[in-house]
Structures are given as C-alpha cells and as structure tokens.
Amino acid sequence: MKRRDPLMVRLTRFLVGFKMTPFGRVAVLGIFLGALGGVTIEIPVYQIFCGWVCLFGFIETTGILLRPKLELKAWFPDKVIEGESVTGYVAITNVGMFPACDIMCALLGMPEGLRHLDADFSIPTIPKGKQMTLPVTVQAKKRGNYLLPGARIHSTFPFNLMRFGKAQTDQWELRVLPAFSPLEQFEIPFSRKTQADGASVEIRVGDSPEYIGNRDYTPGEPVRRLDFKAWARVGRPVVREYQDELNSQVAIFLDTHLPRRWKRKRKDHLRLEAAVSLTAAIAHQMDQRDASVEVFLAGADLFLFQPAAGVTHFESVMEVLSGTELTDSESLSQLAPVISDSLEDVAVVFCVFVDWDESREQFVRGIVESGCAVRLLLVSESEPGIPIAYDEGEFTTLNPRAILLGEVREL
C-alpha cells in the first residue's frame, strides 16, 4: 500500500503548486519580507506587510464568492512524435450565476519529458450559460507512454495571484512515438525461399509484384495504388491489382540488451535511442514499399502482427517502439526456437543490434540457416571486436550520434 505524504506536505504542495500563481508566489515572498518589520510598528515596512495581508484577504474572499461553476468536455490526442507538440481542447460551459473571468488551465504533476506550453493562456470572460474552448498544448521531449493528469480549469480573478475552481477533466494517456529521419536509399538483400505450396518468395532491390489489372477501390487501401487514368476513364476510383504479395513479408529484430555494470551510462541510452530511431526508419521504408512487417522483436518481446482494420504494421511497430527500454538480460538465445518457427513466410530479416558477441552471432546464423536473407546494422561507436564469420549477411556499423542527428540517409 502506497504511503500518503503528511498533511503539511500535501497542503504545501497544493498552495505552492496550484493555489498560488507565479505572481502570487512573488507576492507571498513580499509578505515574508514585510514580516521582518513586525518586530516594531515604528519601521515603515510593517505597513507593507499589513497591506499585503489585506490584499490577499480581499482576493480570497472575492475568489470564493465568485468561484466559477463549470462543466467540461475534453478531447485530447493519444499520439505525438518525439520533439513535437500536440494540442487538445476543453469545451467549457459556464453554468454558474455570474460570468467566469480569467479562465485558465493547469496540469499538475506533469511527467518528466512533457511540458505544458500554453499554461499562461486564458479566456478573459465566459458569460453565464455560454460555452468557449480552451486549448491545451503539450510538448513531448522524450518518447514513452505517459499518463497525464486531468486538466484543472480554474479562475485567477481577481489580480491573477491565486487560483479558484475545482473543475477537472479525466486523466488521459499520451503515447510519444520515436522521431526518425527517413532513409532516402535503403538496400534490401536478395532472398529466395520456397513456400509450402511450392511458390517462390523473393525480395530484392527493384523487384515488384506482377501487375494483373484494375479493380474497384476499397476504402482503407493505400492511396498510392490508385490508377488515376483508369479512374478518369470509368468515372469511379479504381486501383492497380498485383499478384501475390507474399513476396513482401519481412521481419525486424531490435536487440536492446546491454549488460548493467553499476548504473546505466549516458552512452548506453544514447545507443538505445539511436537504435530505436533507426528501426523506425527501416519500418517506414518497408511501409513505403508496401512490404509487410509480419514479425517484430523489441528486446525480450516478440510480436506477430496480424491484419487489423485501420492499423498498419508500421503504426504497430511505432507503438511498440514508444515504450522500448534497455534490457539487462540476454534473451535472444531463449527466443531463437520461437523465432525460427515464425520465419516460415519471411524472406528478409533486418537486425538492429546495440552490441555484438558470440550469442548474437549464433542467433543470426540460425536465421540465415532458415533461408532468410539478413541485413545487419550495428549501432555502436566502434567496430565489433568479434569478426563476422559468415558471408550470407550484410553488416554495417553506424554511429549513434550520426543517426540521431539525421546524417544517416543511405544504407
């Protein structure tokens, strides 16, 4: 059971964190300074102290009497890209007897990595019975899955020194997806496999499915498949149809294992963020080429994506990457038997590693022996100490800082 903080701690947090505005905190500081003159009434600063106390008494009385009564309807987005900002909206209806003045929004206890940008924005007046909309903009500085506090709508009338009001929205979840720089060129290794029905599966640079004709457009299909010339000819949207899309199934494996010696070093987190960004860029390339990411490994978690209405495999990969963290234990050897069974219809596997050792070499060799072509990408400041002992895969070492700065555009 979580232990509650002492009453004085909670009261202080409420007064300093919410009740007092930034200007109010400065005014309270003035009261304490004025209290220095309380030792004798002969010092003029005593009058300043009395003036501040009377002012705050007037503000508290007025604020309580005119405290707004509000009804809220909120809409907040659930996804945003790392480094960008996202805006939600709160529809505020004044159901009280008096106009609601100086209406603002506060997000108390914001998680680290998020920032409320328009905390100073206010609505001057909401007349009785009227509704107005207040924007709530949050900047995401770090990827992750966050539970944000409810937006507390309040009034700072009069004088913008104290806050009044209890109206609050529900908590909302925000998924911060990793940022990445799109790859301008990405080489895909050649692979040829035989399916159970005897059909060959192959992926190579320049290959494309065989065009067999047109058919009517189905809502939800990629727009890039639209045949605009045929559309103009028949008067309705049609798409190009290709034969056998099994030749576009790929797997992406992101290894996040780095041994913890004492505590995580900054370069370890830097390497992870670069690996996550690179994985997102590869998934984006596959989405642009209509390739389907059927199998995805992120650390110790293995995902087998199934077709879902309104959700692409690229979106599923991005959602997984938003919460990917470093792992202390090596899991590739335990997952190898499960993964080998999942690669039956996969032709090409992309491996993004943050380190290289014998266990990883054995893992990759097992993938190669299953008939898949492998593209290896090592995110590291230096070349691997263990040589690459097989010829079937392609190996590239990438600097983490170069990835995060967007300098890696061709692979």
Coordinates of C-alpha atoms in Angstrom, one line a residue:
M1 CA 0.0 0.0 0.0
K2 CA 1.4 3.4 -1.0
R3 CA 2.1 5.6 1.9
R4 CA 0.4 9.0 1.9
D5 CA 2.5 12.1 2.4
P6 CA 2.0 14.1 5.7
L7 CA -0.8 16.6 5.7
M8 CA 1.6 19.6 5.9
V9 CA 3.5 18.3 2.9
R10 CA 0.3 17.9 0.8
L11 CA -1.0 21.3 1.9
T12 CA 2.3 23.0 1.0
R13 CA 2.3 21.2 -2.4
F14 CA -1.3 22.4 -3.0
L15 CA -0.6 26.0 -2.0
V16 CA 2.7 26.3 -3.9
G17 CA 1.9 24.1 -6.9
F18 CA -1.6 25.2 -7.6
K19 CA -3.2 27.8 -5.4
M20 CA -0.6 30.4 -5.9
T21 CA 0.2 31.6 -9.4
P22 CA 3.8 32.6 -10.2
F23 CA 2.9 36.3 -9.5
G24 CA 1.2 35.1 -6.3
R25 CA 4.4 33.4 -5.1
V26 CA 6.3 36.6 -5.6
A27 CA 3.7 38.4 -3.6
V28 CA 3.9 35.9 -0.8
L29 CA 7.7 36.4 -0.8
G30 CA 6.9 40.1 -0.3
I31 CA 4.7 39.3 2.7
F32 CA 7.5 37.3 4.4
L33 CA 9.9 40.2 3.7
G34 CA 7.4 42.6 5.1
A35 CA 7.0 40.4 8.2
L36 CA 10.6 41.4 9.1
G37 CA 9.1 44.8 10.1
G38 CA 6.8 43.1 12.5
V39 CA 9.3 43.4 15.4
T40 CA 8.2 47.1 15.8
I41 CA 5.4 49.2 14.3
E42 CA 7.9 52.1 14.0
I43 CA 9.5 50.6 10.9
P44 CA 7.5 51.6 7.8
V45 CA 7.9 48.2 6.2
Y46 CA 5.3 46.9 8.7
Q47 CA 2.7 48.9 6.8
I48 CA 3.7 47.0 3.6
F49 CA 3.2 43.7 5.4
C50 CA -0.3 44.8 6.6
G51 CA -1.2 45.9 3.1
W52 CA -0.2 42.6 1.5
V53 CA -2.2 40.6 4.1
C54 CA -5.3 42.8 3.5
L55 CA -4.9 42.3 -0.3
F56 CA -4.7 38.6 0.0
G57 CA -7.7 38.5 2.3
F58 CA -9.7 40.5 -0.2
I59 CA -8.6 38.2 -3.1
E60 CA -9.5 35.1 -1.1
T61 CA -13.0 36.4 -0.2
T62 CA -13.7 37.7 -3.7
G63 CA -12.4 34.5 -5.4
I64 CA -14.6 32.2 -3.2
L65 CA -17.7 34.3 -3.7
L66 CA -17.2 34.5 -7.5
R67 CA -15.7 31.0 -7.9
P68 CA -16.9 29.7 -11.3
K69 CA -19.1 26.7 -11.8
L70 CA -18.1 25.0 -15.0
E71 CA -19.0 21.9 -17.0
L72 CA -16.2 20.4 -19.1
K73 CA -16.0 18.3 -22.2
A74 CA -12.4 17.4 -23.2
W75 CA -10.7 16.0 -26.2
F76 CA -7.0 15.0 -26.1
P77 CA -5.0 13.3 -28.8
D78 CA -3.3 10.0 -27.9
K79 CA -0.2 10.1 -30.1
V80 CA 2.6 12.5 -30.9
I81 CA 6.1 12.3 -32.4
E82 CA 9.0 12.9 -30.1
G83 CA 10.1 16.5 -30.1
E84 CA 6.8 17.8 -31.4
S85 CA 3.8 19.3 -29.7
V86 CA 0.2 18.3 -29.7
T87 CA -2.9 20.3 -28.8
G88 CA -6.1 19.1 -27.1
Y89 CA -9.2 21.1 -26.4
V90 CA -11.5 21.6 -23.4
A91 CA -15.0 22.9 -24.1
I92 CA -16.0 24.9 -21.0
T93 CA -19.6 25.8 -20.2
N94 CA -20.4 28.4 -17.5
V95 CA -23.3 27.0 -15.5
G96 CA -22.9 29.5 -12.6
M97 CA -24.8 32.6 -11.7
F98 CA -22.0 35.0 -12.6
P99 CA -19.6 35.4 -15.6
A100 CA -16.5 33.3 -15.3
C101 CA -13.4 35.5 -15.6
D102 CA -9.8 34.8 -16.4
I103 CA -10.3 31.1 -17.1
M104 CA -7.0 29.1 -17.4
C105 CA -5.8 25.5 -17.4
A106 CA -3.2 23.8 -15.1
L107 CA -1.7 20.4 -15.5
L108 CA -0.4 19.5 -12.0
G109 CA 2.2 16.8 -11.7
M110 CA 3.3 16.6 -15.3
P111 CA 5.5 13.5 -16.1
E112 CA 9.2 14.2 -16.8
G113 CA 9.7 14.5 -20.5
L114 CA 6.5 16.5 -21.1
R115 CA 5.9 20.3 -20.9
H116 CA 2.7 22.3 -20.9
L117 CA 3.3 25.1 -23.4
D118 CA 0.2 27.3 -23.1
A119 CA -0.2 27.3 -19.3
D120 CA -0.4 31.2 -19.4
F121 CA -3.2 31.3 -22.0
S122 CA -6.5 32.5 -20.6
I123 CA -10.1 33.2 -21.6
P124 CA -11.0 36.7 -20.4
T125 CA -14.7 36.1 -19.8
I126 CA -17.3 33.3 -20.3
P127 CA -20.8 34.8 -19.9
K128 CA -23.4 32.9 -18.0
G129 CA -24.8 29.9 -19.9
K130 CA -22.2 30.3 -22.7
Q131 CA -19.5 27.8 -23.9
M132 CA -15.9 28.5 -25.0
T133 CA -13.0 26.3 -25.9
L134 CA -9.6 26.4 -24.2
P135 CA -6.6 24.8 -26.0
V136 CA -4.2 22.6 -24.1
T137 CA -0.8 22.2 -25.8
V138 CA 1.8 19.7 -24.6
Q139 CA 5.3 19.3 -25.9
A140 CA 6.8 15.9 -25.9
K141 CA 10.6 15.9 -25.3
K142 CA 11.1 12.2 -24.7
R143 CA 9.4 9.1 -26.2
G144 CA 7.4 6.9 -23.9
N145 CA 3.9 6.0 -22.7
Y146 CA 2.5 8.6 -20.3
L147 CA -0.5 9.1 -18.1
L148 CA -1.2 12.8 -17.9
P149 CA -3.1 14.4 -15.0
G150 CA -6.5 15.8 -15.6
A151 CA -6.6 19.4 -16.8
R152 CA -7.7 21.5 -13.9
I153 CA -9.7 24.5 -15.2
H154 CA -9.7 27.5 -12.8
S155 CA -10.1 31.2 -12.5
T156 CA -7.4 33.7 -11.4
F157 CA -9.8 36.5 -10.9
P158 CA -9.0 39.0 -9.3
F159 CA -5.4 40.2 -9.9
N160 CA -4.0 36.8 -11.1
L161 CA -2.4 36.0 -7.8
M162 CA -4.5 33.0 -6.7
R163 CA -6.5 30.2 -8.4
F164 CA -10.1 29.3 -7.7
G165 CA -12.2 26.4 -9.1
K166 CA -12.4 22.6 -8.9
A167 CA -13.5 21.6 -12.4
Q168 CA -11.1 18.9 -13.7
T169 CA -11.1 16.6 -16.7
D170 CA -10.2 12.9 -16.5
Q171 CA -6.6 11.6 -16.8
W172 CA -5.5 10.9 -20.4
E173 CA -2.9 8.7 -22.0
L174 CA -0.4 10.0 -24.4
R175 CA 1.9 7.8 -26.5
V176 CA 5.1 9.6 -27.7
L177 CA 6.4 7.9 -30.8
P178 CA 10.1 7.9 -31.6
A179 CA 11.4 10.5 -34.0
F180 CA 13.4 9.4 -37.1
S181 CA 15.0 10.7 -40.3
P182 CA 13.5 9.0 -43.4
L183 CA 16.1 7.0 -45.4
E184 CA 16.5 8.2 -49.0
Q185 CA 18.0 4.9 -50.1
F186 CA 18.0 1.5 -48.5
E187 CA 19.4 -1.6 -50.0
I188 CA 17.5 -4.8 -49.4
P189 CA 19.4 -8.1 -49.7
F190 CA 18.3 -10.7 -52.2
S191 CA 16.4 -13.7 -50.9
R192 CA 14.7 -16.7 -52.5
K193 CA 12.6 -19.1 -50.4
T194 CA 10.1 -21.8 -51.2
Q195 CA 6.7 -21.8 -49.5
A196 CA 4.8 -24.9 -48.5
D197 CA 2.7 -24.6 -51.7
G198 CA 5.9 -24.6 -53.9
A199 CA 5.7 -20.9 -54.8
S200 CA 8.9 -19.0 -54.5
V201 CA 9.3 -15.9 -52.4
E202 CA 11.8 -13.3 -53.2
I203 CA 12.8 -9.8 -52.3
R204 CA 15.5 -7.8 -54.0
V205 CA 16.1 -4.2 -54.9
G206 CA 14.0 -3.3 -57.9
D207 CA 11.6 -6.2 -57.7
S208 CA 7.9 -5.6 -57.7
P209 CA 4.7 -7.7 -57.9
E210 CA 3.3 -8.6 -61.3
Y211 CA 0.6 -6.2 -62.5
I212 CA -2.6 -8.2 -63.4
G213 CA -5.2 -5.4 -63.9
N214 CA -7.5 -3.0 -62.1
R215 CA -10.4 -3.3 -59.7
D216 CA -12.7 -1.0 -57.7
Y217 CA -11.2 0.9 -54.9
T218 CA -11.9 -0.4 -51.3
P219 CA -11.9 2.2 -48.5
G220 CA -8.7 1.9 -46.4
E221 CA -6.4 0.8 -49.2
P222 CA -3.1 2.8 -49.8
V223 CA -3.8 5.9 -52.0
R224 CA -0.6 5.3 -54.0
R225 CA -2.2 2.3 -55.6
L226 CA -4.9 4.4 -57.3
D227 CA -4.9 4.4 -61.1
F228 CA -5.9 7.9 -61.9
K229 CA -6.0 7.4 -65.7
A230 CA -8.4 4.4 -65.3
W231 CA -10.4 6.5 -62.7
A232 CA -10.9 9.2 -65.3
R233 CA -11.9 6.7 -67.9
V234 CA -14.5 4.7 -65.9
G235 CA -15.8 7.5 -63.6
R236 CA -15.1 5.8 -60.3
P237 CA -12.0 5.2 -58.2
V238 CA -10.0 2.1 -59.2
V239 CA -6.7 0.6 -58.0
R240 CA -4.0 -1.4 -59.6
E241 CA -4.0 -5.0 -58.6
Y242 CA -0.8 -7.1 -58.3
Q243 CA -0.3 -10.8 -57.9
D244 CA 1.0 -12.5 -54.8
E245 CA 2.0 -10.0 -52.1
L246 CA 3.7 -12.8 -50.0
N247 CA 7.0 -11.7 -51.5
S248 CA 6.9 -8.6 -49.3
Q249 CA 6.9 -10.2 -45.9
V250 CA 9.8 -9.1 -43.7
A251 CA 10.9 -9.3 -40.1
I252 CA 12.7 -6.6 -38.0
F253 CA 14.6 -7.6 -34.9
L254 CA 15.7 -4.8 -32.4
D255 CA 18.2 -6.0 -29.8
T256 CA 18.2 -3.9 -26.6
H257 CA 20.5 -5.9 -24.4
L258 CA 23.4 -4.1 -22.8
P259 CA 24.8 -5.5 -19.5
R260 CA 24.5 -3.2 -16.5
R261 CA 27.8 -2.9 -14.6
W262 CA 26.8 -0.4 -11.9
K263 CA 24.4 2.1 -13.4
R264 CA 23.4 3.0 -16.9
K265 CA 25.8 5.3 -18.7
R266 CA 24.6 8.1 -20.9
K267 CA 26.1 6.5 -23.9
D268 CA 24.0 3.4 -23.3
H269 CA 20.8 5.4 -23.5
L270 CA 22.2 7.3 -26.5
R271 CA 22.8 4.0 -28.3
L272 CA 19.3 2.7 -27.5
E273 CA 17.6 5.9 -28.8
A274 CA 19.7 5.7 -32.0
A275 CA 18.7 2.0 -32.5
V276 CA 15.1 2.8 -31.9
S277 CA 15.2 5.7 -34.4
L278 CA 16.9 3.5 -37.0
T279 CA 14.4 0.8 -36.5
A280 CA 11.6 3.3 -37.1
A281 CA 13.3 4.5 -40.3
I282 CA 13.5 0.9 -41.6
A283 CA 9.9 0.2 -40.8
H284 CA 9.0 3.4 -42.6
Q285 CA 10.9 2.2 -45.6
M286 CA 9.1 -1.1 -45.6
D287 CA 5.8 0.7 -45.4
Q288 CA 6.7 2.9 -48.4
R289 CA 7.5 -0.2 -50.4
D290 CA 4.3 -2.0 -49.4
A291 CA 6.3 -4.5 -47.5
S292 CA 4.6 -6.1 -44.6
V293 CA 6.4 -6.4 -41.2
E294 CA 5.0 -9.7 -40.1
V295 CA 7.4 -10.4 -37.2
F296 CA 8.9 -7.8 -34.9
L297 CA 11.2 -8.3 -32.0
A298 CA 11.9 -5.5 -29.5
G299 CA 14.2 -6.6 -26.7
A300 CA 12.6 -9.5 -25.0
D301 CA 9.2 -9.0 -26.6
L302 CA 8.2 -10.8 -29.8
F303 CA 5.2 -9.6 -31.8
L304 CA 3.5 -11.4 -34.6
F305 CA 1.4 -8.7 -36.4
Q306 CA -2.0 -9.7 -37.8
P307 CA -4.1 -7.6 -40.2
A308 CA -6.2 -5.1 -38.3
A309 CA -8.8 -2.6 -39.6
G310 CA -7.4 0.9 -39.7
V311 CA -4.0 0.0 -38.3
T312 CA -0.9 -0.6 -40.5
H313 CA 2.1 -2.7 -39.4
F314 CA 4.2 0.5 -39.4
E315 CA 1.9 2.1 -36.9
S316 CA 2.1 -1.1 -34.7
V317 CA 5.9 -1.0 -34.8
M318 CA 5.9 2.7 -33.8
E319 CA 3.6 2.0 -30.9
V320 CA 5.9 -0.8 -29.6
L321 CA 9.0 1.4 -30.1
S322 CA 7.5 4.1 -28.0
G323 CA 7.9 2.0 -24.8
T324 CA 11.1 0.1 -25.7
E325 CA 13.8 0.2 -23.0
L326 CA 17.2 -1.4 -22.4
T327 CA 17.2 -4.9 -21.0
D328 CA 19.8 -6.3 -18.6
S329 CA 19.4 -10.0 -19.5
E330 CA 20.2 -11.7 -22.8
S331 CA 17.0 -13.1 -24.4
L332 CA 17.9 -13.9 -28.0
S333 CA 19.0 -17.5 -27.2
Q334 CA 15.8 -18.2 -25.4
L335 CA 13.7 -16.7 -28.2
A336 CA 15.6 -18.3 -31.1
P337 CA 13.4 -21.5 -31.3
V338 CA 10.2 -19.4 -31.2
I339 CA 11.5 -17.0 -33.8
S340 CA 12.6 -19.8 -36.2
D341 CA 9.1 -21.1 -36.3
S342 CA 7.8 -17.6 -37.1
L343 CA 10.1 -17.1 -40.1
E344 CA 8.4 -19.6 -42.4
D345 CA 6.9 -17.0 -44.7
V346 CA 9.6 -14.3 -44.2
A347 CA 12.2 -13.7 -46.8
V348 CA 14.3 -10.9 -45.3
V349 CA 15.2 -10.1 -41.7
F350 CA 16.6 -6.8 -40.6
C351 CA 18.6 -6.9 -37.4
V352 CA 19.4 -3.8 -35.4
F353 CA 21.9 -4.6 -32.7
V354 CA 23.4 -2.3 -30.0
D355 CA 26.3 -4.8 -29.4
W356 CA 27.9 -7.8 -31.0
D357 CA 29.1 -11.0 -29.3
E358 CA 29.0 -14.8 -29.8
S359 CA 25.4 -15.2 -28.7
R360 CA 24.3 -12.7 -31.3
E361 CA 26.4 -14.3 -34.0
Q362 CA 24.7 -17.7 -33.3
F363 CA 21.3 -16.1 -33.3
V364 CA 21.9 -14.5 -36.7
R365 CA 23.5 -17.7 -38.1
G366 CA 20.3 -19.6 -37.2
I367 CA 18.2 -17.0 -39.1
V368 CA 20.5 -17.4 -42.2
E369 CA 20.2 -21.2 -42.0
S370 CA 16.4 -20.9 -42.1
G371 CA 16.8 -19.5 -45.6
C372 CA 16.2 -15.8 -44.8
A373 CA 18.5 -13.1 -46.1
V374 CA 19.8 -10.9 -43.3
R375 CA 20.8 -7.3 -43.1
L376 CA 22.8 -6.5 -40.0
L377 CA 23.0 -3.0 -38.6
L378 CA 25.2 -2.4 -35.5
V379 CA 24.7 0.8 -33.6
S380 CA 28.0 1.4 -31.9
E381 CA 30.8 4.0 -31.6
S382 CA 33.3 1.4 -32.8
E383 CA 33.7 -1.7 -35.0
P384 CA 32.9 -5.1 -33.4
G385 CA 35.7 -6.9 -31.6
I386 CA 34.5 -10.3 -32.9
P387 CA 34.8 -10.7 -36.7
I388 CA 31.7 -11.6 -38.8
A389 CA 32.1 -15.3 -39.6
Y390 CA 29.5 -15.7 -42.3
D391 CA 29.1 -14.4 -45.8
E392 CA 25.3 -14.6 -46.2
G393 CA 24.5 -11.4 -44.3
E394 CA 25.4 -7.8 -44.9
F395 CA 26.9 -5.9 -42.0
T396 CA 27.1 -2.1 -41.3
T397 CA 28.3 -0.2 -38.3
L398 CA 26.6 3.1 -37.6
N399 CA 27.5 5.9 -35.2
P400 CA 24.6 6.6 -32.7
R401 CA 25.2 10.4 -32.8
A402 CA 25.1 10.4 -36.6
I403 CA 21.7 8.6 -36.6
L404 CA 20.2 11.0 -34.1
L405 CA 21.5 14.0 -36.0
G406 CA 19.8 12.7 -39.2
E407 CA 23.1 12.2 -41.0
V408 CA 22.3 8.6 -42.0
R409 CA 20.2 8.8 -45.1
E410 CA 21.6 5.9 -47.2
L411 CA 22.1 2.3 -46.1

